[in-house]
XYZ file of C-alpha atoms in Angstrom:
598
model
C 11.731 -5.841 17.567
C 15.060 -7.852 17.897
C 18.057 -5.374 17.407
C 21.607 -6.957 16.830
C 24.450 -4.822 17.512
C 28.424 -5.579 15.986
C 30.970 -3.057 15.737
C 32.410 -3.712 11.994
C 36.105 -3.686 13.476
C 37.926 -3.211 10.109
C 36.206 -0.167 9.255
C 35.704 1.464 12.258
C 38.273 4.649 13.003
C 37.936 7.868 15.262
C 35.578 9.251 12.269
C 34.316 5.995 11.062
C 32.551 3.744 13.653
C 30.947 1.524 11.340
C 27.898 -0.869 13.510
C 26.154 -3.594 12.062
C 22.516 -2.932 13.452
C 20.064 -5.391 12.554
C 15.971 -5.282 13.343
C 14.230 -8.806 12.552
C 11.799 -8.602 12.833
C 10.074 -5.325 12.286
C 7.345 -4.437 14.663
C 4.174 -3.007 14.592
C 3.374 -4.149 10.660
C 2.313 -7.105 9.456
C 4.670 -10.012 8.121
C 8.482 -11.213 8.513
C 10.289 -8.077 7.115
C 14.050 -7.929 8.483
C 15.991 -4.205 8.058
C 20.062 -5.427 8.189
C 22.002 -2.082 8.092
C 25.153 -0.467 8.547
C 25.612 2.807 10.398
C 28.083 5.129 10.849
C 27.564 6.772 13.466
C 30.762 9.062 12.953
C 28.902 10.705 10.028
C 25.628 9.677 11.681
C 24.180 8.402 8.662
C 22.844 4.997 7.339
C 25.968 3.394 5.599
C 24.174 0.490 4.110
C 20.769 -1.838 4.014
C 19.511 -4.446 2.927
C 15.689 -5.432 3.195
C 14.692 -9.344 3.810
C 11.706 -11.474 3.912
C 12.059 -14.707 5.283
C 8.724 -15.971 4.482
C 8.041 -17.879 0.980
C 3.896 -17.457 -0.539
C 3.023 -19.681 -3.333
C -0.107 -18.403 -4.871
C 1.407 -18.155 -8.388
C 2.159 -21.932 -8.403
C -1.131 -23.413 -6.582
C -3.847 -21.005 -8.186
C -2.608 -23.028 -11.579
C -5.713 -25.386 -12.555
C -8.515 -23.961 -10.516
C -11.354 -22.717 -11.578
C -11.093 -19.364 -12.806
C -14.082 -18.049 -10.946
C -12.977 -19.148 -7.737
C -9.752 -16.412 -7.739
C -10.849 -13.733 -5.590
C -12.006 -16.049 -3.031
C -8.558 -17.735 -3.151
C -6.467 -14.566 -3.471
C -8.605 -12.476 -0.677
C -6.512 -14.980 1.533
C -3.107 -13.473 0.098
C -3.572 -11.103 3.529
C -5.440 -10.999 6.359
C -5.596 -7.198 6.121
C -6.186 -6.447 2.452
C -7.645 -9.173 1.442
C -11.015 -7.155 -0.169
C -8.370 -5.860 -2.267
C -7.385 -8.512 -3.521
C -10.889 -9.843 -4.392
C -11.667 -6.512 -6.174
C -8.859 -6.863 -7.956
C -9.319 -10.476 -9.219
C -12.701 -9.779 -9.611
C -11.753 -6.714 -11.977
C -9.220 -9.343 -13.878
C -12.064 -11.917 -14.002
C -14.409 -9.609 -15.624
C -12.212 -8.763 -18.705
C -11.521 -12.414 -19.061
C -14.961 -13.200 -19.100
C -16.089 -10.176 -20.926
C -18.924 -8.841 -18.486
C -19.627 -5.679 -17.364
C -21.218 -5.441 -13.717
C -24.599 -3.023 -13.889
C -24.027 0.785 -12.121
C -24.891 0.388 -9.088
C -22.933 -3.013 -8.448
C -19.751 -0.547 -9.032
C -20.457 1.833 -6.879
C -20.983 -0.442 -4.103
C -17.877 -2.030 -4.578
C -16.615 1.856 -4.485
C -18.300 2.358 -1.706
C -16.697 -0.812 0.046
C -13.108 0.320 -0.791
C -13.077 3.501 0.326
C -14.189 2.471 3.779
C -11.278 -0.049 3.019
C -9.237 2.533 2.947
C -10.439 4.679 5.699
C -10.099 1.918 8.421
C -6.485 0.928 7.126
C -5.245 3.947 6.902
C -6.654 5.738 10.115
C -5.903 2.241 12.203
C -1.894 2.433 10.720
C -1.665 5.499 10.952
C -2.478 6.318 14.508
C -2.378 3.100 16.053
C 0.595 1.851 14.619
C 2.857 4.646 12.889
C 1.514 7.167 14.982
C 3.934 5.199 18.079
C 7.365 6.596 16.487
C 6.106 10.263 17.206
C 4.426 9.359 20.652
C 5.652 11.607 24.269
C 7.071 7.308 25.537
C 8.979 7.157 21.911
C 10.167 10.516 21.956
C 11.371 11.033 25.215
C 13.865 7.706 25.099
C 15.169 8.717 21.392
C 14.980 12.216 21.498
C 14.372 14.409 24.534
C 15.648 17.429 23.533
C 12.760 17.481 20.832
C 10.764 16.416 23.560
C 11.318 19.601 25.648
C 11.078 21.964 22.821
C 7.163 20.146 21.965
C 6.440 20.704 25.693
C 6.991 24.635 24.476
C 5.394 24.734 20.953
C 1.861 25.822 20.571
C 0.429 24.013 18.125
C -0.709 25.868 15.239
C -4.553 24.404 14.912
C -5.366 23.868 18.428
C -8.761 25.029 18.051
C -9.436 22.266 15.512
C -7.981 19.271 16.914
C -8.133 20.544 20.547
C -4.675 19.966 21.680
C -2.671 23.259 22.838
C 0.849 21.786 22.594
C 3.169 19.688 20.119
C 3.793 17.601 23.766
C -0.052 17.358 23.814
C -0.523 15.720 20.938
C 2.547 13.311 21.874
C 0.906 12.355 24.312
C -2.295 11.788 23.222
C -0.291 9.421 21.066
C 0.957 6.978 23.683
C -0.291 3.425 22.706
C -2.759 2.196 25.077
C -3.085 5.020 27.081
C -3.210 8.287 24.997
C -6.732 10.185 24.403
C -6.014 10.421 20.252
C -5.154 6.771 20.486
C -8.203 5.104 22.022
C -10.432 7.309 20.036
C -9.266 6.186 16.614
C -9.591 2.578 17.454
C -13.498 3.797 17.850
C -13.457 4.868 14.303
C -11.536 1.632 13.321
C -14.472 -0.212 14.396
C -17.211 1.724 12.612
C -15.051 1.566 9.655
C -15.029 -1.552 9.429
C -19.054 -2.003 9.864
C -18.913 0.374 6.632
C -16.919 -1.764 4.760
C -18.975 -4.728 5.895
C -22.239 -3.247 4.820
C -21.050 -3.211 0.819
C -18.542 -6.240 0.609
C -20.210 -8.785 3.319
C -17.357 -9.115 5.590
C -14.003 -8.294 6.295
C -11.926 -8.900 5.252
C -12.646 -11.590 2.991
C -15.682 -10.323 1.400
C -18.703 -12.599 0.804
C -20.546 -10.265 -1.767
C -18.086 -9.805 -4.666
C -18.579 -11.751 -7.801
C -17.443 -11.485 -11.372
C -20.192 -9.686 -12.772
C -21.562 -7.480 -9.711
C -21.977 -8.122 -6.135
C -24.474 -9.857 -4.203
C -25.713 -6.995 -1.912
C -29.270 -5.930 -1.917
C -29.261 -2.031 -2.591
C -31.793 -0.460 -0.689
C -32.142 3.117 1.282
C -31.997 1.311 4.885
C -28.367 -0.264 3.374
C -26.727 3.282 2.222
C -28.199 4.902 5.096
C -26.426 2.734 7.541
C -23.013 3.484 5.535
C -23.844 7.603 5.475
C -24.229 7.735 9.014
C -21.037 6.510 9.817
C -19.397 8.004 6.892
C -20.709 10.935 8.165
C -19.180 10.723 11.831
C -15.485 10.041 9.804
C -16.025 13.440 7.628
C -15.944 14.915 11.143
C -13.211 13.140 12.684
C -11.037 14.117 9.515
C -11.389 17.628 10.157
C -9.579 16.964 13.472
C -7.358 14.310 12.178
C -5.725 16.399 9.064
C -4.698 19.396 11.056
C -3.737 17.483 14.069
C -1.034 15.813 12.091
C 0.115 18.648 9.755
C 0.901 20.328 13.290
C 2.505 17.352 14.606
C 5.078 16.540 10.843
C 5.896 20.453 10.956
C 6.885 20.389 14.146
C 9.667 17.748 13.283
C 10.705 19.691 10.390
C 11.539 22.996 12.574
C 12.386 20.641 15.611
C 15.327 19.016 13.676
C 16.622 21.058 10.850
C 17.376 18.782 7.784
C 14.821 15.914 8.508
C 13.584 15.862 5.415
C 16.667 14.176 4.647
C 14.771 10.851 6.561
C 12.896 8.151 4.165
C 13.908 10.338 1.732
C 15.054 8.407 -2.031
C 14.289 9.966 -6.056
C 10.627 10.682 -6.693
C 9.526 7.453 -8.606
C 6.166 6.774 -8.027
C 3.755 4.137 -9.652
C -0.381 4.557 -8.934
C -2.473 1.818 -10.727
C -5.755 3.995 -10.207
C -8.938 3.200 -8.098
C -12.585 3.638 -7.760
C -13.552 2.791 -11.451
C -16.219 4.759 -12.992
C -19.025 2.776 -14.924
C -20.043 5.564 -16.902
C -17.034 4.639 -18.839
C -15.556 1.362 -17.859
C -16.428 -1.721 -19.286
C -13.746 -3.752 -18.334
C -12.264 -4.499 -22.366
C -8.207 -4.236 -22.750
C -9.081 -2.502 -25.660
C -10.849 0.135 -24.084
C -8.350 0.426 -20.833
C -7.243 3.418 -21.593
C -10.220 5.727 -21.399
C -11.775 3.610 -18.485
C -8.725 3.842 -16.745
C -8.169 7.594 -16.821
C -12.059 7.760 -16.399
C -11.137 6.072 -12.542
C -11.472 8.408 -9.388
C -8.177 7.748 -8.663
C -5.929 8.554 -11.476
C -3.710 5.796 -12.679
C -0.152 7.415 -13.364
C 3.621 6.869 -13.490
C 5.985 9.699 -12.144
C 9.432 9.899 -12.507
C 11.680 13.205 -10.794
C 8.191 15.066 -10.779
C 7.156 14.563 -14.507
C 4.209 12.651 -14.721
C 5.680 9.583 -17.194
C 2.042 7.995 -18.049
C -1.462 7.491 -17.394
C -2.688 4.896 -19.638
C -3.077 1.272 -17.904
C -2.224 0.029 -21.127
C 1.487 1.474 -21.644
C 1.608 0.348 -17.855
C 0.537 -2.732 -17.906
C 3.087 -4.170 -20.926
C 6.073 -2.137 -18.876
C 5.883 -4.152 -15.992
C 8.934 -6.301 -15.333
C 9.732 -9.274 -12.497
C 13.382 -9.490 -12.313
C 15.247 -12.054 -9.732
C 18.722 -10.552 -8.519
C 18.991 -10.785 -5.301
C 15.899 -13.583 -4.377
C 15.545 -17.163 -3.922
C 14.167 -17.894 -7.155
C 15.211 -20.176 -10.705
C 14.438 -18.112 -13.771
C 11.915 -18.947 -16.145
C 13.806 -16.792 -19.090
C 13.648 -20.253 -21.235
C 10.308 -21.332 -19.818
C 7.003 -21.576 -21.426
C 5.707 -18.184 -22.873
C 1.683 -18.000 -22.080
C 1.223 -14.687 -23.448
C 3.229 -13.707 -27.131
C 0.797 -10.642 -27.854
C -1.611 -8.229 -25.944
C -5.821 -8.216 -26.557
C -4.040 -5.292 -29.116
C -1.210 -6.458 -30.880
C 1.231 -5.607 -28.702
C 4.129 -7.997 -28.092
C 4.319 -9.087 -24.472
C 7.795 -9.330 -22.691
C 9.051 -12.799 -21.014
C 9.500 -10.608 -18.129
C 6.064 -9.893 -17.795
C 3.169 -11.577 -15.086
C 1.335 -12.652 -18.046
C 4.845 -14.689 -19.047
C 5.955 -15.425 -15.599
C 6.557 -18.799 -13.516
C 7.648 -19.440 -10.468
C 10.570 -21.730 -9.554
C 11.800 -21.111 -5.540
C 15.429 -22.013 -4.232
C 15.387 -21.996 -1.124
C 19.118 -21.316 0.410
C 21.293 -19.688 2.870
C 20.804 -15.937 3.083
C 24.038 -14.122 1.345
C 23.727 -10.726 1.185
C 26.624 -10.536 -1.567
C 23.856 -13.285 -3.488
C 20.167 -14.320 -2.432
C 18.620 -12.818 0.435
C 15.068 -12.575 0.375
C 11.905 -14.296 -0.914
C 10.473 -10.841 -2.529
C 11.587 -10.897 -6.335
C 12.074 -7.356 -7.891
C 9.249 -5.469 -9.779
C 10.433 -3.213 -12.250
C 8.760 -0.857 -15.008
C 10.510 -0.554 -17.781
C 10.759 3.338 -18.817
C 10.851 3.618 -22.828
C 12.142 6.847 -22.998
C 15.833 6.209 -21.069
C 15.866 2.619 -21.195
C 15.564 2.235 -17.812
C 14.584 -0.523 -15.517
C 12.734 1.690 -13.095
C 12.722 0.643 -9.397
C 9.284 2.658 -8.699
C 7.665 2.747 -4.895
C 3.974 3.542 -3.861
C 4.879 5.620 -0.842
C 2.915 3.483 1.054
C 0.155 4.109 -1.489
C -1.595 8.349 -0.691
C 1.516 9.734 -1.916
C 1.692 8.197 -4.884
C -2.141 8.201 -5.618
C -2.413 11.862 -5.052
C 0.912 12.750 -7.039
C -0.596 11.141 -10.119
C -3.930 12.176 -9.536
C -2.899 15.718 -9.011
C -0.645 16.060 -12.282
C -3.259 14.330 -14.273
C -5.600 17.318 -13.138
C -8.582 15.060 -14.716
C -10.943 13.740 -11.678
C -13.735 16.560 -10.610
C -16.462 15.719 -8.886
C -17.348 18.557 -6.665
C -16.073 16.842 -3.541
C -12.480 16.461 -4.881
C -10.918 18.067 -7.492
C -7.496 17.836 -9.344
C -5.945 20.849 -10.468
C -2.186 20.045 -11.992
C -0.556 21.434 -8.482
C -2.721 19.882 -5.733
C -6.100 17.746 -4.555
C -8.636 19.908 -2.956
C -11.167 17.924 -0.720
C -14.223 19.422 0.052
C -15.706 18.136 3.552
C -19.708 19.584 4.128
C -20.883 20.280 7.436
C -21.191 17.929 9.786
C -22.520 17.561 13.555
C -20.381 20.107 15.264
C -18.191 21.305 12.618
C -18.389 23.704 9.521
C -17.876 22.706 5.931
C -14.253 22.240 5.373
C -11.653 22.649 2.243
C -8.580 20.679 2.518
C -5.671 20.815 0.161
C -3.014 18.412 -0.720
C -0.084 19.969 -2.250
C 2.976 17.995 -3.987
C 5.634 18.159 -1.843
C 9.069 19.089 -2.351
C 9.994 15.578 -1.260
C 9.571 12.022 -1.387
C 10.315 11.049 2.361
C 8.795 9.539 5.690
C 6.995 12.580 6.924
C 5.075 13.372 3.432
C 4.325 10.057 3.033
C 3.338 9.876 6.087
C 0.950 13.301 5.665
C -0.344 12.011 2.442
C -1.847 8.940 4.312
C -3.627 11.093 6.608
C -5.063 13.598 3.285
C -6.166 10.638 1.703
C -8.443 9.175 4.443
C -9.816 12.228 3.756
C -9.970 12.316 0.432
C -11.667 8.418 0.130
C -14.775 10.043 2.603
C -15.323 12.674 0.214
C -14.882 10.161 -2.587
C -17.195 8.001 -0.929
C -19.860 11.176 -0.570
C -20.184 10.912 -3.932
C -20.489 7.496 -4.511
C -23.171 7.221 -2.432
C -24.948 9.778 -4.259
C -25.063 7.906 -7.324
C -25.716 4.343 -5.684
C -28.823 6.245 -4.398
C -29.917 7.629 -7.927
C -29.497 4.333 -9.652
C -31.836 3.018 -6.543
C -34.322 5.592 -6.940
C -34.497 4.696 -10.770
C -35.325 1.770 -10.310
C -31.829 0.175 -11.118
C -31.246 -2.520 -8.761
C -29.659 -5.126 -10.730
C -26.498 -6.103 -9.208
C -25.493 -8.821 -11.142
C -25.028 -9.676 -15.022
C -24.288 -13.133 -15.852
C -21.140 -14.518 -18.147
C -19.577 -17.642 -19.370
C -16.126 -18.593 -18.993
C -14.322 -18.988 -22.207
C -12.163 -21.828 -22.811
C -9.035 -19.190 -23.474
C -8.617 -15.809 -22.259
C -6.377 -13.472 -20.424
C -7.487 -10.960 -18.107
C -5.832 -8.318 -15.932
C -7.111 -6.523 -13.020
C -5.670 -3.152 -12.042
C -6.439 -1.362 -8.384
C -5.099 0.288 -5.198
C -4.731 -1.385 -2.079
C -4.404 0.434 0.467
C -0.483 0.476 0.692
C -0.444 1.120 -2.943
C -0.503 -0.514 -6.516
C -2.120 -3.881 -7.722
C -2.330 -5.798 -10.231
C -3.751 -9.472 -11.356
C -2.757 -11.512 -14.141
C -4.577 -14.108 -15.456
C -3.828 -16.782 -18.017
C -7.484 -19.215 -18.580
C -7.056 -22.334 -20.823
C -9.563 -24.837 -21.180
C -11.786 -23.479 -18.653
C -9.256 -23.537 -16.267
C -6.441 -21.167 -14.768
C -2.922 -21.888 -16.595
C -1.489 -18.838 -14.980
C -1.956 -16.473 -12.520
C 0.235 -14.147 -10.489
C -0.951 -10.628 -8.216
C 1.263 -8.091 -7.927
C 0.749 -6.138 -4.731
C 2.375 -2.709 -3.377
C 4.624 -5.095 -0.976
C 6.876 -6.533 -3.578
C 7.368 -3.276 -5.391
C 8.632 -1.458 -2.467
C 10.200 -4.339 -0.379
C 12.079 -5.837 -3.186
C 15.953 -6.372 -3.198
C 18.441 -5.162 -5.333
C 17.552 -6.058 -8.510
C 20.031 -8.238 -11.501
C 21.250 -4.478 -12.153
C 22.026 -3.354 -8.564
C 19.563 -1.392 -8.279
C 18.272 -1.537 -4.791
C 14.927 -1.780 -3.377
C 12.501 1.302 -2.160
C 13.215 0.327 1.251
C 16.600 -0.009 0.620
C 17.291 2.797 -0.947
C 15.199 5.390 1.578
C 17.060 3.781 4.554
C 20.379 4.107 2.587
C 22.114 7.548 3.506
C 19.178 8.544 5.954
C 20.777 10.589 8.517
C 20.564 9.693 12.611
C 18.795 12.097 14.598
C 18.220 9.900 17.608
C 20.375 11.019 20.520
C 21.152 7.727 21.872
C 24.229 5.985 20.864
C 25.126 2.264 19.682
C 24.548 1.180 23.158
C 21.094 2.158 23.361
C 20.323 2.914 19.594
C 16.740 2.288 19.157
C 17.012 3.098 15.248
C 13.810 5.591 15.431
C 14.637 7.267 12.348
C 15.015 4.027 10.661
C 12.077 3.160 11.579
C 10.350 5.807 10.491
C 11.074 5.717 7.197
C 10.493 1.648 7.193
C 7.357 2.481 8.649
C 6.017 5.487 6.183
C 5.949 2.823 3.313
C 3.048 0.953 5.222
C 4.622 -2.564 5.410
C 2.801 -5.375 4.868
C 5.191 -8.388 4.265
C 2.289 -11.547 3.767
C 1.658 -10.194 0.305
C 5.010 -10.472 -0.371
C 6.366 -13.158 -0.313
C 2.015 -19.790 2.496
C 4.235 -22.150 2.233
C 4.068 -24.866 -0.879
C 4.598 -28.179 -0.477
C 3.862 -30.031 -3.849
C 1.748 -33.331 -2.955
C 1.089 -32.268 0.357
C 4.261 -33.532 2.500
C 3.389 -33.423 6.406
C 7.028 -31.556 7.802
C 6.081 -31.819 11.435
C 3.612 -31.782 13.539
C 3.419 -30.660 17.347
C 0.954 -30.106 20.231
C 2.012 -27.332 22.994
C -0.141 -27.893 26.152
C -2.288 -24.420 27.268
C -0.489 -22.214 29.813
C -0.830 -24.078 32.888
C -1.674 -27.005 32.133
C 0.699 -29.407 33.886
C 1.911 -32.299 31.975
């Protein structure tokens, strides 16, 4: 993490010491994401920020003229972490282009493959990677007067997770070293055999199709997967009360914390796990399917849930430039006029969208990043709504919880909260958990929801399994259905990844893809300010966040900064490979192995 320090002179008083603190790049995520901020450490607050990504991805411009069918094998390469996500979701816009409908069972393996998705991700960033900023090392240098009160705090559900103090649990923290920490990469790795069982590999998957999948169902396969699902159920019922003791310690450790992270509740889910009971993949029929998902789709704005209907959420979407290195395409080619319903489509909208980079100096008062500005366009106030995922849980189980539609024995939505219901496992009994909307969007509940929903995907995946096995046991083992792909179509694809909301667009003339552009969670929450002003998620929750870290400018370490960076689940690559039009060769070098002598 590269922290640059400069006293703003011309600002700075005896009750206004203005610092320029700078982190570029941001560790322990993945990608080029640079925090620039101003801090005044008189009012120990953040004064200003501004979020950056210094890395340009062209998949919008060189997925144009491929073959359509090819596009979640292409766009699985978006990331190297959530790339199945991508493939699902391709796959999901491929299938409404090409008007098929994948048989039962092929859904639920998909299902099956996503929520391991999300188990892995979630458990390996939350405790491997966010779980760092609350460590005993991380503590102790920013904070050791919180330190010495967690040495002195029981915590509250020692006799689930094991650990008698807050300092216990610290420590168990510590990267490398820590009990807690070494044992989650275990689950990590059976995780990620789940996932593999369903979608191939990870985490490009080798099974997924337009259609169905290519894995052979049989009892041997979901057996495999219920085993180790089996082990997680346990190691949730550990995990969940471990951290609730752990986030309400900080809360009574530091009186007004909640204050961290924390920006106006406006939240976007795009839904996930899609039922085939209902689903059949038509626009026109998006949105029953879509509120028949196991993950409720849903737009909430200051606590009111806005919209679940993919439909009214997929023509709201807006790209707006501001503050990024991009030409507009306002007087550029319009690919989509009206929706599969009539509906007129805005210029603003992926469907409509192209893609013209300028790269240039960074100028905060101008251009400063490569991530373009994702908007949703609220009917009702006219407003061009600058939602964020929470770093995906939060937002899923807001929505999902307001909706109060998804009840399936092992989860249940009632208008308030999620309950999770976890059976008995090896060693420990069956288990209710409850998620309950928070009185804030901030780090520490986004970072709680993360942990709630890693329990909520095993009990999701419970059930899925279930039904994989009754469509098995019927004699249902079909996996595929085949399709042709029209000369013109549009498609769109709508899903979680794991760090929230996604959505491909697809534009198929003569056989062949005229335009294409994925929206993932990274854009919507890294963006900059926007042609309005209006600033980005991260932006905006770093923006006013208060410093609790004892250290000074000298030896500022910007904990609380990154915290809140951190609860959004960064994951820059998504973002924003280079493109070079006919292939131009810019340089190329040979460094000789360490120790090799020349």
């Amino acid at each position: 993490m590269g922290t640059m320090t400069a006293v703003h002179k011309e600002d700075a008083t005896s009750t206004n010491r203005l610092v320029e603190m700078n982190w570029d790049p941001i560790t322990r995520i993945v990608g080029s994401l640079g925090i620039f901020t101003k801090i005044d450490f008189g009012k120990r607050k953040v004064a200003e920020c501004h979020s950056t990504s210094s890395i340009f991805r062209g998949y919008s411009i060189f997925m144009k003229g491929k073959d359509p069918r090819d596009s979640h094998f292409i766009t699985s390469r978006i990331c190297g972490i959530c790339g199945d996500n991508h493939a699902t979701c391709a796959t999901y816009a491929q299938n409404m282009a090409f008007g098929v409908r994948p048989p039962a069972i092929a859904e639920w393996i998909v299902n099956l493959g996503e929520a391991a998705e999300y188990m892995f991700d979630h458990n390996i960033f939350q405790d491997n990677l966010v779980g760092v900023d609350f460590c005993e090392k991380m503590v102790k240098e920013t904070n050791p007067g919180v330190w010495e009160k967690a040495t002195k705090t029981d915590a509250p559900h020692a006799e689930l997770h094991g650990f008698k103090t807050i300092a216990d649990i610290m420590t168990a923290l510590n990267p490398f070293t820590g009990s807690f920490y070494l044992e989650t990469l275990q689950v990590s790795r059976y995780t990620r055999e789940m996932f593999c069982l369903m979608e191939g590999r990870h985490v490009h998957p080798s099974t997924l199709y337009p259609g169905g999948v290519g894995t052979v169902p049989t009892v041997q396969l979901f057996t495999d997967y219920i085993v180790r699902l089996m082990k997680y159920v346990e190691f949730m019922k550990k995990v969940v009360p471990l951290h609730d003791d752990l986030f309400d310690f900080f809360y009574e450790a530091l009186p007004g914390y909640e204050e961290v992270g924390r920006r106006r509740i406006l939240l976007g889910c795009w839904g996930s796990f899609n039922n085939p009971d209902v689903c059949d993949y038509t626009y026109e029929n998006m949105t029953d399917w879509g509120r028949g998902m196991f993950v409720t789709p849903g737009v909430v704005v200051d606590g009111e849930l806005v919209t679940t209907d993919l439909v009214d959420i997929n023509l709201n979407i807006r790209i707006l430039l501001g503050s990024s290195y991009y030409d507009d395409w306002q007087n550029s080619e319009t690919f989509v006029r009206k929706d599969p319903l009539g509906n007129p489509v805005d210029q603003r909208h992926p469907w409509n969208q192209s893609t013209f980079p300028k790269p240039q100096k960074r100028d905060f008062k101008e251009k400063y990043t490569w991530v373009m500005s994702p908007r949703w366009y609220d009917k009702r106030t006219k407003d061009y709504l600058a939602l964020d995922t929470g770093g995906g849980p939060i937002a899923r189980f807001w929505a999902t919880a307001l909706a109060g539609t998804v009840d399936i024995g092992y989860v249940k939505a009632t208008g308030h909260s999620v309950k999770i219901y976890l059976p008995k496992t090896m060693s420990k009994p069956e288990t209710e958990l409850e998620w309950k909307i928070p009185k804030w969007s901030n780090a520490i509940e986004r970072d709680r929801a993360r942990t709630y929903f890693q329990a909520y995907a095993a009990a999701c995946a419970l059930h899925f399994a279930e039904q994989a096995l009754a469509e098995l046991h019927a004699g249902r083992t079909k996996t595929w259905n085949d399709f042709k792909v029209p000369e013109e179509a549009i498609g769109c694809g709508f899903h979680e990844a794991v760090r929230g909301v996604l959505s491909h667009h697809v534009v198929i003339r003569n056989h062949k893809i005229a335009n294409y552009h994925p929206y993932p969670p990274t854009p919507w929450n890294a963006n900059p300010r926007d042609v309005y002003g209006t600033p980005g998620p991260y932006e905006d929750a770093v923006q006013n966040t208060p410093i609790f870290e004892e250290n000074g400018p000298d030896k500022f370490k910007g904990i609380d900064i990154m915290r809140a960076v951190r609860s959004f689940d960064p994951c820059l690559p998504c973002g924003v490979h280079m493109y070079l039009g006919n292939g131009k060769v810019l340089e190329t070098s040979h460094s000789p192995m360490f120790g090799i002598q020349q």
